[in-house]
Amino acid sequence: MTGESIPSVDERIARVRFDAHGLVPAVAQQWDTREVLMLAWMNADALRETLTSGRAVYWSRSRRELWRKGDTSGHVQIVKDVRLDCDGDVLLVSVDQIGPACHTETRTCFDTDLDRADVGDRGLHPVVG
Amino acid sequence: MTGESIPSVDERIARVRFDAHGLVPAVAQQWDTREVLMLAWMNADALRETLTSGRAVYWSRSRRELWRKGDTSGHVQIVKDVRLDCDGDVLLVSVDQIGPACHTETRTCFDTDLDRADVGDRGLHPVVG
């Protein structure tokens, strides 16, 4: 490893291949337990704020605005690391999730809660050999 | 938990909210280490085969064909579980990854290999508080 300086935020954002809508999928993972918490989308502004503010910020496709996760719920994500995949079109965001990640109050957006009809069974029951 | 029967494959696929292109993002995670390996896309046919064959099958957006991961490389993904997120528009596929997940031969598509210029640094260097 050389002593090269870290690229500027603009240079880092320029490495990302955003889609035709200017978005990139971002997978949020709990840094210590490695649970996959959720997948959301970032545009360049959301990524810039994520890289510089220390909190995960997404683009809400339904509300069409920046979504500073936790502003309403308090369930913020403290950013530990952000990585780009081999093709430059997916982000992996390592976070410390305060409280539940999901708006349904489950820990992750993929958790099943069979006691709650509104959350229900999120398993798709593959055939496992 | 009740003794309800498992829904049919068609019923399970019908729960997924595919996008305007008929695709859904699928996050592949190593079942035991919980590494996030990659993100790829599935259409209904790919999901059907994933749920029934025991191997992860994606839709290649560049080649526009089903991509039975590992057919060329041998680096197959044995499916352990498939889960749907709270909004029904993201899949989390728990797999046993044989060999490297990434076509660059790194274990995951998010791994950095600073010794190889063609793989390089996949970190985006967020400010960490």
PDB file of C-alpha atoms in Angstrom:
ATOM      1  CA  MET A   1       0.000   0.000   0.000  1.00  0.00           C
ATOM      2  CA  THR A   2       1.365   3.362  -1.008  1.00  0.00           C
ATOM      3  CA  GLY A   3       1.005   6.704   0.664  1.00  0.00           C
ATOM      4  CA  GLU A   4      -1.317   8.037  -2.016  1.00  0.00           C
ATOM      5  CA  SER A   5      -3.678  10.677  -0.780  1.00  0.00           C
ATOM      6  CA  ILE A   6      -7.378   9.954  -0.472  1.00  0.00           C
ATOM      7  CA  PRO A   7      -9.311  11.245  -3.481  1.00  0.00           C
ATOM      8  CA  SER A   8     -11.636  14.200  -3.065  1.00  0.00           C
ATOM      9  CA  VAL A   9     -15.325  13.615  -2.386  1.00  0.00           C
ATOM     10  CA  ASP A  10     -16.113  14.652  -5.971  1.00  0.00           C
ATOM     11  CA  GLU A  11     -13.575  12.156  -7.297  1.00  0.00           C
ATOM     12  CA  ARG A  12     -15.047   9.417  -5.127  1.00  0.00           C
ATOM     13  CA  ILE A  13     -18.591  10.169  -6.287  1.00  0.00           C
ATOM     14  CA  ALA A  14     -17.418  10.264  -9.905  1.00  0.00           C
ATOM     15  CA  ARG A  15     -16.416   6.594  -9.609  1.00  0.00           C
ATOM     16  CA  VAL A  16     -20.047   5.567  -9.154  1.00  0.00           C
ATOM     17  CA  ARG A  17     -22.070   4.513 -12.181  1.00  0.00           C
ATOM     18  CA  PHE A  18     -25.507   5.904 -11.419  1.00  0.00           C
ATOM     19  CA  ASP A  19     -28.439   4.499 -13.434  1.00  0.00           C
ATOM     20  CA  ALA A  20     -30.588   6.355 -15.958  1.00  0.00           C
ATOM     21  CA  HIS A  21     -32.490   7.938 -13.071  1.00  0.00           C
ATOM     22  CA  GLY A  22     -29.282   9.113 -11.403  1.00  0.00           C
ATOM     23  CA  LEU A  23     -29.601   6.495  -8.672  1.00  0.00           C
ATOM     24  CA  VAL A  24     -27.516   3.654  -7.287  1.00  0.00           C
ATOM     25  CA  PRO A  25     -28.767   0.866  -4.984  1.00  0.00           C
ATOM     26  CA  ALA A  26     -27.204   0.953  -1.516  1.00  0.00           C
ATOM     27  CA  VAL A  27     -27.205  -2.116   0.716  1.00  0.00           C
ATOM     28  CA  ALA A  28     -27.044  -1.210   4.397  1.00  0.00           C
ATOM     29  CA  GLN A  29     -25.325  -3.765   6.610  1.00  0.00           C
ATOM     30  CA  GLN A  30     -24.900  -3.695  10.375  1.00  0.00           C
ATOM     31  CA  TRP A  31     -21.139  -3.413  10.806  1.00  0.00           C
ATOM     32  CA  ASP A  32     -20.658  -5.899  13.682  1.00  0.00           C
ATOM     33  CA  THR A  33     -23.366  -8.542  13.326  1.00  0.00           C
ATOM     34  CA  ARG A  34     -23.271  -8.248   9.515  1.00  0.00           C
ATOM     35  CA  GLU A  35     -27.059  -8.359   9.277  1.00  0.00           C
ATOM     36  CA  VAL A  36     -28.328  -6.989   5.971  1.00  0.00           C
ATOM     37  CA  LEU A  37     -30.659  -4.286   7.214  1.00  0.00           C
ATOM     38  CA  MET A  38     -32.258  -2.839   4.081  1.00  0.00           C
ATOM     39  CA  LEU A  39     -31.700  -1.696   0.532  1.00  0.00           C
ATOM     40  CA  ALA A  40     -32.402   1.876  -0.485  1.00  0.00           C
ATOM     41  CA  TRP A  41     -31.262   4.245  -3.224  1.00  0.00           C
ATOM     42  CA  MET A  42     -28.831   7.130  -3.334  1.00  0.00           C
ATOM     43  CA  ASN A  43     -28.334   9.907  -5.827  1.00  0.00           C
ATOM     44  CA  ALA A  44     -25.110  11.905  -5.932  1.00  0.00           C
ATOM     45  CA  ASP A  45     -26.339  14.372  -3.305  1.00  0.00           C
ATOM     46  CA  ALA A  46     -27.357  11.594  -0.924  1.00  0.00           C
ATOM     47  CA  LEU A  47     -24.013   9.865  -1.386  1.00  0.00           C
ATOM     48  CA  ARG A  48     -22.139  13.124  -0.829  1.00  0.00           C
ATOM     49  CA  GLU A  49     -23.967  13.716   2.438  1.00  0.00           C
ATOM     50  CA  THR A  50     -23.479  10.070   3.464  1.00  0.00           C
ATOM     51  CA  LEU A  51     -19.733  10.357   2.870  1.00  0.00           C
ATOM     52  CA  THR A  52     -19.344  13.634   4.688  1.00  0.00           C
ATOM     53  CA  SER A  53     -21.965  13.784   7.464  1.00  0.00           C
ATOM     54  CA  GLY A  54     -21.362  10.415   9.127  1.00  0.00           C
ATOM     55  CA  ARG A  55     -25.041   9.431   8.740  1.00  0.00           C
ATOM     56  CA  ALA A  56     -26.663   7.403   5.954  1.00  0.00           C
ATOM     57  CA  VAL A  57     -28.758   9.568   3.643  1.00  0.00           C
ATOM     58  CA  TYR A  58     -30.853   8.098   0.827  1.00  0.00           C
ATOM     59  CA  TRP A  59     -33.052   9.333  -1.979  1.00  0.00           C
ATOM     60  CA  SER A  60     -36.713   8.583  -1.385  1.00  0.00           C
ATOM     61  CA  ARG A  61     -38.123   7.538  -4.745  1.00  0.00           C
ATOM     62  CA  SER A  62     -41.702   7.855  -3.478  1.00  0.00           C
ATOM     63  CA  ARG A  63     -41.324  11.299  -1.887  1.00  0.00           C
ATOM     64  CA  ARG A  64     -38.695  12.454  -4.397  1.00  0.00           C
ATOM     65  CA  GLU A  65     -36.525  14.043  -1.753  1.00  0.00           C
ATOM     66  CA  LEU A  66     -33.426  13.364   0.306  1.00  0.00           C
ATOM     67  CA  TRP A  67     -34.190  10.950   3.116  1.00  0.00           C
ATOM     68  CA  ARG A  68     -31.943  11.460   6.126  1.00  0.00           C
ATOM     69  CA  LYS A  69     -32.764   8.143   7.723  1.00  0.00           C
ATOM     70  CA  GLY A  70     -33.846   8.566  11.309  1.00  0.00           C
ATOM     71  CA  ASP A  71     -34.860  12.240  11.122  1.00  0.00           C
ATOM     72  CA  THR A  72     -38.443  11.249  11.956  1.00  0.00           C
ATOM     73  CA  SER A  73     -37.980   7.952  13.815  1.00  0.00           C
ATOM     74  CA  GLY A  74     -34.664   8.570  15.509  1.00  0.00           C
ATOM     75  CA  HIS A  75     -33.467   5.311  13.975  1.00  0.00           C
ATOM     76  CA  VAL A  76     -30.371   6.774  12.391  1.00  0.00           C
ATOM     77  CA  GLN A  77     -27.555   4.872  10.733  1.00  0.00           C
ATOM     78  CA  ILE A  78     -24.029   5.883  11.757  1.00  0.00           C
ATOM     79  CA  VAL A  79     -21.757   5.272   8.777  1.00  0.00           C
ATOM     80  CA  LYS A  80     -18.694   3.096   9.318  1.00  0.00           C
ATOM     81  CA  ASP A  81     -17.678   2.390   5.721  1.00  0.00           C
ATOM     82  CA  VAL A  82     -18.938   2.748   2.162  1.00  0.00           C
ATOM     83  CA  ARG A  83     -17.752   0.411  -0.569  1.00  0.00           C
ATOM     84  CA  LEU A  84     -18.372   0.243  -4.302  1.00  0.00           C
ATOM     85  CA  ASP A  85     -18.800  -3.049  -6.138  1.00  0.00           C
ATOM     86  CA  CYS A  86     -16.698  -4.354  -9.019  1.00  0.00           C
ATOM     87  CA  ASP A  87     -18.952  -2.778 -11.649  1.00  0.00           C
ATOM     88  CA  GLY A  88     -19.239   0.529  -9.809  1.00  0.00           C
ATOM     89  CA  ASP A  89     -23.025   0.372  -9.713  1.00  0.00           C
ATOM     90  CA  VAL A  90     -23.829  -0.902  -6.211  1.00  0.00           C
ATOM     91  CA  LEU A  91     -22.898   0.536  -2.804  1.00  0.00           C
ATOM     92  CA  LEU A  92     -22.380  -1.428   0.402  1.00  0.00           C
ATOM     93  CA  VAL A  93     -22.829   0.843   3.405  1.00  0.00           C
ATOM     94  CA  SER A  94     -21.578  -0.486   6.707  1.00  0.00           C
ATOM     95  CA  VAL A  95     -23.480   1.195   9.524  1.00  0.00           C
ATOM     96  CA  ASP A  96     -24.317   1.163  13.177  1.00  0.00           C
ATOM     97  CA  GLN A  97     -28.109   1.027  13.144  1.00  0.00           C
ATOM     98  CA  ILE A  98     -29.743   2.770  16.079  1.00  0.00           C
ATOM     99  CA  GLY A  99     -33.016   0.982  16.858  1.00  0.00           C
ATOM    100  CA  PRO A 100     -34.890  -0.996  14.225  1.00  0.00           C
ATOM    101  CA  ALA A 101     -33.928  -0.411  10.598  1.00  0.00           C
ATOM    102  CA  CYS A 102     -37.399  -1.124   9.256  1.00  0.00           C
ATOM    103  CA  HIS A 103     -40.396   1.201   9.377  1.00  0.00           C
ATOM    104  CA  THR A 104     -42.403  -1.839  10.548  1.00  0.00           C
ATOM    105  CA  GLU A 105     -40.209  -1.822  13.680  1.00  0.00           C
ATOM    106  CA  THR A 106     -38.483  -5.111  12.883  1.00  0.00           C
ATOM    107  CA  ARG A 107     -34.721  -5.088  13.226  1.00  0.00           C
ATOM    108  CA  THR A 108     -34.152  -5.525   9.485  1.00  0.00           C
ATOM    109  CA  CYS A 109     -36.450  -5.144   6.499  1.00  0.00           C
ATOM    110  CA  PHE A 110     -36.075  -8.875   5.869  1.00  0.00           C
ATOM    111  CA  ASP A 111     -37.139 -10.134   9.291  1.00  0.00           C
ATOM    112  CA  THR A 112     -40.181 -12.269   9.698  1.00  0.00           C
ATOM    113  CA  ASP A 113     -42.529 -11.692  12.588  1.00  0.00           C
ATOM    114  CA  LEU A 114     -45.126 -14.429  12.425  1.00  0.00           C
ATOM    115  CA  ASP A 115     -46.968 -12.942  15.385  1.00  0.00           C
ATOM    116  CA  ARG A 116     -47.792  -9.785  13.445  1.00  0.00           C
ATOM    117  CA  ALA A 117     -50.065 -10.041  10.434  1.00  0.00           C
ATOM    118  CA  ASP A 118     -48.933  -6.629   9.183  1.00  0.00           C
ATOM    119  CA  VAL A 119     -45.330  -7.783   8.999  1.00  0.00           C
ATOM    120  CA  GLY A 120     -45.847 -11.465   8.347  1.00  0.00           C
ATOM    121  CA  ASP A 121     -43.675 -14.041   6.757  1.00  0.00           C
ATOM    122  CA  ARG A 122     -40.981 -12.602   4.534  1.00  0.00           C
ATOM    123  CA  GLY A 123     -39.561 -16.003   3.601  1.00  0.00           C
ATOM    124  CA  LEU A 124     -40.067 -17.291   0.066  1.00  0.00           C
ATOM    125  CA  HIS A 125     -39.449 -20.933   1.018  1.00  0.00           C
ATOM    126  CA  PRO A 126     -36.907 -22.087  -1.526  1.00  0.00           C
ATOM    127  CA  VAL A 127     -36.342 -25.777  -1.994  1.00  0.00           C
ATOM    128  CA  VAL A 128     -33.187 -26.439   0.000  1.00  0.00           C
ATOM    129  CA  GLY A 129     -31.257 -29.516  -1.091  1.00  0.00           C
TER     130      GLY A 129
ATOM    131  CA  MET B   1     -47.052 -20.232  14.379  1.00  0.00           C
ATOM    132  CA  THR B   2     -49.836 -22.147  12.681  1.00  0.00           C
ATOM    133  CA  GLY B   3     -49.704 -25.218  10.515  1.00  0.00           C
ATOM    134  CA  GLU B   4     -50.599 -23.307   7.359  1.00  0.00           C
ATOM    135  CA  SER B   5     -49.316 -24.917   4.203  1.00  0.00           C
ATOM    136  CA  ILE B   6     -46.508 -23.284   2.271  1.00  0.00           C
ATOM    137  CA  PRO B   7     -47.835 -21.243  -0.683  1.00  0.00           C
ATOM    138  CA  SER B   8     -47.204 -22.458  -4.211  1.00  0.00           C
ATOM    139  CA  VAL B   9     -44.203 -21.179  -6.133  1.00  0.00           C
ATOM    140  CA  ASP B  10     -46.517 -19.014  -8.242  1.00  0.00           C
ATOM    141  CA  GLU B  11     -48.080 -17.535  -5.115  1.00  0.00           C
ATOM    142  CA  ARG B  12     -44.637 -16.801  -3.695  1.00  0.00           C
ATOM    143  CA  ILE B  13     -43.472 -15.112  -6.893  1.00  0.00           C
ATOM    144  CA  ALA B  14     -46.707 -13.095  -7.017  1.00  0.00           C
ATOM    145  CA  ARG B  15     -45.732 -11.448  -3.720  1.00  0.00           C
ATOM    146  CA  VAL B  16     -42.744  -9.756  -5.366  1.00  0.00           C
ATOM    147  CA  ARG B  17     -43.116  -6.223  -6.716  1.00  0.00           C
ATOM    148  CA  PHE B  18     -40.957  -6.308  -9.835  1.00  0.00           C
ATOM    149  CA  ASP B  19     -39.946  -2.946 -11.321  1.00  0.00           C
ATOM    150  CA  ALA B  20     -41.017  -1.491 -14.668  1.00  0.00           C
ATOM    151  CA  HIS B  21     -38.454  -3.739 -16.365  1.00  0.00           C
ATOM    152  CA  GLY B  22     -39.792  -6.844 -14.612  1.00  0.00           C
ATOM    153  CA  LEU B  23     -36.740  -7.016 -12.363  1.00  0.00           C
ATOM    154  CA  VAL B  24     -36.029  -7.038  -8.650  1.00  0.00           C
ATOM    155  CA  PRO B  25     -32.636  -6.482  -6.991  1.00  0.00           C
ATOM    156  CA  ALA B  26     -31.299  -9.533  -5.170  1.00  0.00           C
ATOM    157  CA  VAL B  27     -28.613  -9.214  -2.502  1.00  0.00           C
ATOM    158  CA  ALA B  28     -26.576 -12.400  -2.145  1.00  0.00           C
ATOM    159  CA  GLN B  29     -25.179 -13.030   1.323  1.00  0.00           C
ATOM    160  CA  GLN B  30     -22.935 -15.870   2.475  1.00  0.00           C
ATOM    161  CA  TRP B  31     -25.133 -17.754   4.925  1.00  0.00           C
ATOM    162  CA  ASP B  32     -22.538 -18.426   7.664  1.00  0.00           C
ATOM    163  CA  THR B  33     -20.043 -15.546   7.578  1.00  0.00           C
ATOM    164  CA  ARG B  34     -22.804 -13.104   6.534  1.00  0.00           C
ATOM    165  CA  GLU B  35     -20.538 -11.425   3.993  1.00  0.00           C
ATOM    166  CA  VAL B  36     -22.497  -9.473   1.391  1.00  0.00           C
ATOM    167  CA  LEU B  37     -21.219 -11.111  -1.784  1.00  0.00           C
ATOM    168  CA  MET B  38     -22.886  -9.190  -4.616  1.00  0.00           C
ATOM    169  CA  LEU B  39     -26.072  -7.629  -5.885  1.00  0.00           C
ATOM    170  CA  ALA B  40     -27.664  -8.843  -9.087  1.00  0.00           C
ATOM    171  CA  TRP B  41     -31.142  -8.810 -10.615  1.00  0.00           C
ATOM    172  CA  MET B  42     -33.851 -11.417 -11.008  1.00  0.00           C
ATOM    173  CA  ASN B  43     -36.903 -11.554 -13.198  1.00  0.00           C
ATOM    174  CA  ALA B  44     -39.765 -13.927 -12.422  1.00  0.00           C
ATOM    175  CA  ASP B  45     -38.163 -16.795 -14.350  1.00  0.00           C
ATOM    176  CA  ALA B  46     -34.839 -16.371 -12.539  1.00  0.00           C
ATOM    177  CA  LEU B  47     -36.605 -16.267  -9.176  1.00  0.00           C
ATOM    178  CA  ARG B  48     -38.649 -19.343 -10.041  1.00  0.00           C
ATOM    179  CA  GLU B  49     -35.505 -21.284 -10.910  1.00  0.00           C
ATOM    180  CA  THR B  50     -33.739 -19.960  -7.799  1.00  0.00           C
ATOM    181  CA  LEU B  51     -36.605 -21.140  -5.595  1.00  0.00           C
ATOM    182  CA  THR B  52     -36.872 -24.562  -7.185  1.00  0.00           C
ATOM    183  CA  SER B  53     -33.402 -25.577  -8.391  1.00  0.00           C
ATOM    184  CA  GLY B  54     -31.377 -24.921  -5.247  1.00  0.00           C
ATOM    185  CA  ARG B  55     -28.959 -22.652  -7.151  1.00  0.00           C
ATOM    186  CA  ALA B  56     -29.041 -18.871  -7.504  1.00  0.00           C
ATOM    187  CA  VAL B  57     -30.103 -17.780 -10.982  1.00  0.00           C
ATOM    188  CA  TYR B  58     -30.135 -14.134 -12.054  1.00  0.00           C
ATOM    189  CA  TRP B  59     -31.132 -12.092 -15.081  1.00  0.00           C
ATOM    190  CA  SER B  60     -28.126 -10.663 -16.888  1.00  0.00           C
ATOM    191  CA  ARG B  61     -29.107  -7.151 -17.908  1.00  0.00           C
ATOM    192  CA  SER B  62     -26.105  -6.867 -20.262  1.00  0.00           C
ATOM    193  CA  ARG B  63     -26.576 -10.214 -21.997  1.00  0.00           C
ATOM    194  CA  ARG B  64     -30.364 -10.181 -21.645  1.00  0.00           C
ATOM    195  CA  GLU B  65     -30.551 -13.814 -20.644  1.00  0.00           C
ATOM    196  CA  LEU B  66     -30.864 -16.009 -17.578  1.00  0.00           C
ATOM    197  CA  TRP B  67     -27.565 -16.208 -15.758  1.00  0.00           C
ATOM    198  CA  ARG B  68     -27.138 -19.462 -13.869  1.00  0.00           C
ATOM    199  CA  LYS B  69     -24.289 -18.229 -11.727  1.00  0.00           C
ATOM    200  CA  GLY B  70     -21.325 -20.565 -11.901  1.00  0.00           C
ATOM    201  CA  ASP B  71     -22.218 -22.290 -15.184  1.00  0.00           C
ATOM    202  CA  THR B  72     -19.022 -20.910 -16.719  1.00  0.00           C
ATOM    203  CA  SER B  73     -16.808 -20.365 -13.668  1.00  0.00           C
ATOM    204  CA  GLY B  74     -17.971 -23.200 -11.446  1.00  0.00           C
ATOM    205  CA  HIS B  75     -18.527 -20.584  -8.736  1.00  0.00           C
ATOM    206  CA  VAL B  76     -22.114 -21.563  -8.024  1.00  0.00           C
ATOM    207  CA  GLN B  77     -24.288 -20.308  -5.188  1.00  0.00           C
ATOM    208  CA  ILE B  78     -26.191 -22.991  -3.270  1.00  0.00           C
ATOM    209  CA  VAL B  79     -29.410 -21.393  -2.018  1.00  0.00           C
ATOM    210  CA  LYS B  80     -30.145 -21.625   1.692  1.00  0.00           C
ATOM    211  CA  ASP B  81     -32.963 -19.082   2.019  1.00  0.00           C
ATOM    212  CA  VAL B  82     -34.706 -16.331   0.065  1.00  0.00           C
ATOM    213  CA  ARG B  83     -36.417 -13.469   1.836  1.00  0.00           C
ATOM    214  CA  LEU B  84     -38.476 -10.521   0.645  1.00  0.00           C
ATOM    215  CA  ASP B  85     -38.208  -7.082   2.212  1.00  0.00           C
ATOM    216  CA  CYS B  86     -40.987  -5.066   3.844  1.00  0.00           C
ATOM    217  CA  ASP B  87     -41.949  -3.347   0.593  1.00  0.00           C
ATOM    218  CA  GLY B  88     -41.784  -6.516  -1.460  1.00  0.00           C
ATOM    219  CA  ASP B  89     -39.270  -5.059  -3.885  1.00  0.00           C
ATOM    220  CA  VAL B  90     -35.895  -6.428  -2.721  1.00  0.00           C
ATOM    221  CA  LEU B  91     -34.721 -10.027  -2.272  1.00  0.00           C
ATOM    222  CA  LEU B  92     -32.134 -11.256   0.210  1.00  0.00           C
ATOM    223  CA  VAL B  93     -30.683 -14.552  -0.955  1.00  0.00           C
ATOM    224  CA  SER B  94     -28.730 -16.524   1.613  1.00  0.00           C
ATOM    225  CA  VAL B  95     -26.264 -18.781  -0.183  1.00  0.00           C
ATOM    226  CA  ASP B  96     -23.256 -20.988   0.162  1.00  0.00           C
ATOM    227  CA  GLN B  97     -20.836 -19.435  -2.320  1.00  0.00           C
ATOM    228  CA  ILE B  98     -18.487 -21.939  -3.931  1.00  0.00           C
ATOM    229  CA  GLY B  99     -15.224 -20.132  -4.742  1.00  0.00           C
ATOM    230  CA  PRO B 100     -15.071 -16.379  -5.255  1.00  0.00           C
ATOM    231  CA  ALA B 101     -18.355 -14.576  -5.875  1.00  0.00           C
ATOM    232  CA  CYS B 102     -16.797 -11.886  -8.049  1.00  0.00           C
ATOM    233  CA  HIS B 103     -15.724 -12.241 -11.667  1.00  0.00           C
ATOM    234  CA  THR B 104     -12.504 -10.450 -10.631  1.00  0.00           C
ATOM    235  CA  GLU B 105     -11.767 -13.487  -8.407  1.00  0.00           C
ATOM    236  CA  THR B 106     -12.140 -11.594  -5.147  1.00  0.00           C
ATOM    237  CA  ARG B 107     -14.296 -13.274  -2.524  1.00  0.00           C
ATOM    238  CA  THR B 108     -17.005 -10.615  -2.735  1.00  0.00           C
ATOM    239  CA  CYS B 109     -17.735  -7.890  -5.264  1.00  0.00           C
ATOM    240  CA  PHE B 110     -16.980  -5.317  -2.560  1.00  0.00           C
ATOM    241  CA  ASP B 111     -13.510  -6.540  -1.599  1.00  0.00           C
ATOM    242  CA  THR B 112     -10.505  -4.353  -2.097  1.00  0.00           C
ATOM    243  CA  ASP B 113      -7.289  -5.806  -3.393  1.00  0.00           C
ATOM    244  CA  LEU B 114      -4.714  -3.038  -3.307  1.00  0.00           C
ATOM    245  CA  ASP B 115      -2.124  -5.318  -4.879  1.00  0.00           C
ATOM    246  CA  ARG B 116      -4.102  -5.555  -8.094  1.00  0.00           C
ATOM    247  CA  ALA B 117      -4.623  -2.439 -10.155  1.00  0.00           C
ATOM    248  CA  ASP B 118      -7.480  -4.074 -12.078  1.00  0.00           C
ATOM    249  CA  VAL B 119      -9.427  -4.627  -8.872  1.00  0.00           C
ATOM    250  CA  GLY B 120      -8.146  -1.734  -6.816  1.00  0.00           C
ATOM    251  CA  ASP B 121      -9.624   0.117  -3.928  1.00  0.00           C
ATOM    252  CA  ARG B 122     -13.379  -0.248  -3.623  1.00  0.00           C
ATOM    253  CA  GLY B 123     -13.612   1.933  -0.533  1.00  0.00           C
ATOM    254  CA  LEU B 124     -15.200   5.375  -0.811  1.00  0.00           C
ATOM    255  CA  HIS B 125     -13.558   6.682   2.369  1.00  0.00           C
ATOM    256  CA  PRO B 126     -16.439   8.197   4.301  1.00  0.00           C
ATOM    257  CA  VAL B 127     -15.716  10.560   7.130  1.00  0.00           C
ATOM    258  CA  VAL B 128     -16.071   8.363  10.206  1.00  0.00           C
ATOM    259  CA  GLY B 129     -16.860  10.229  13.410  1.00  0.00           C
TER     260      GLY B 129
END
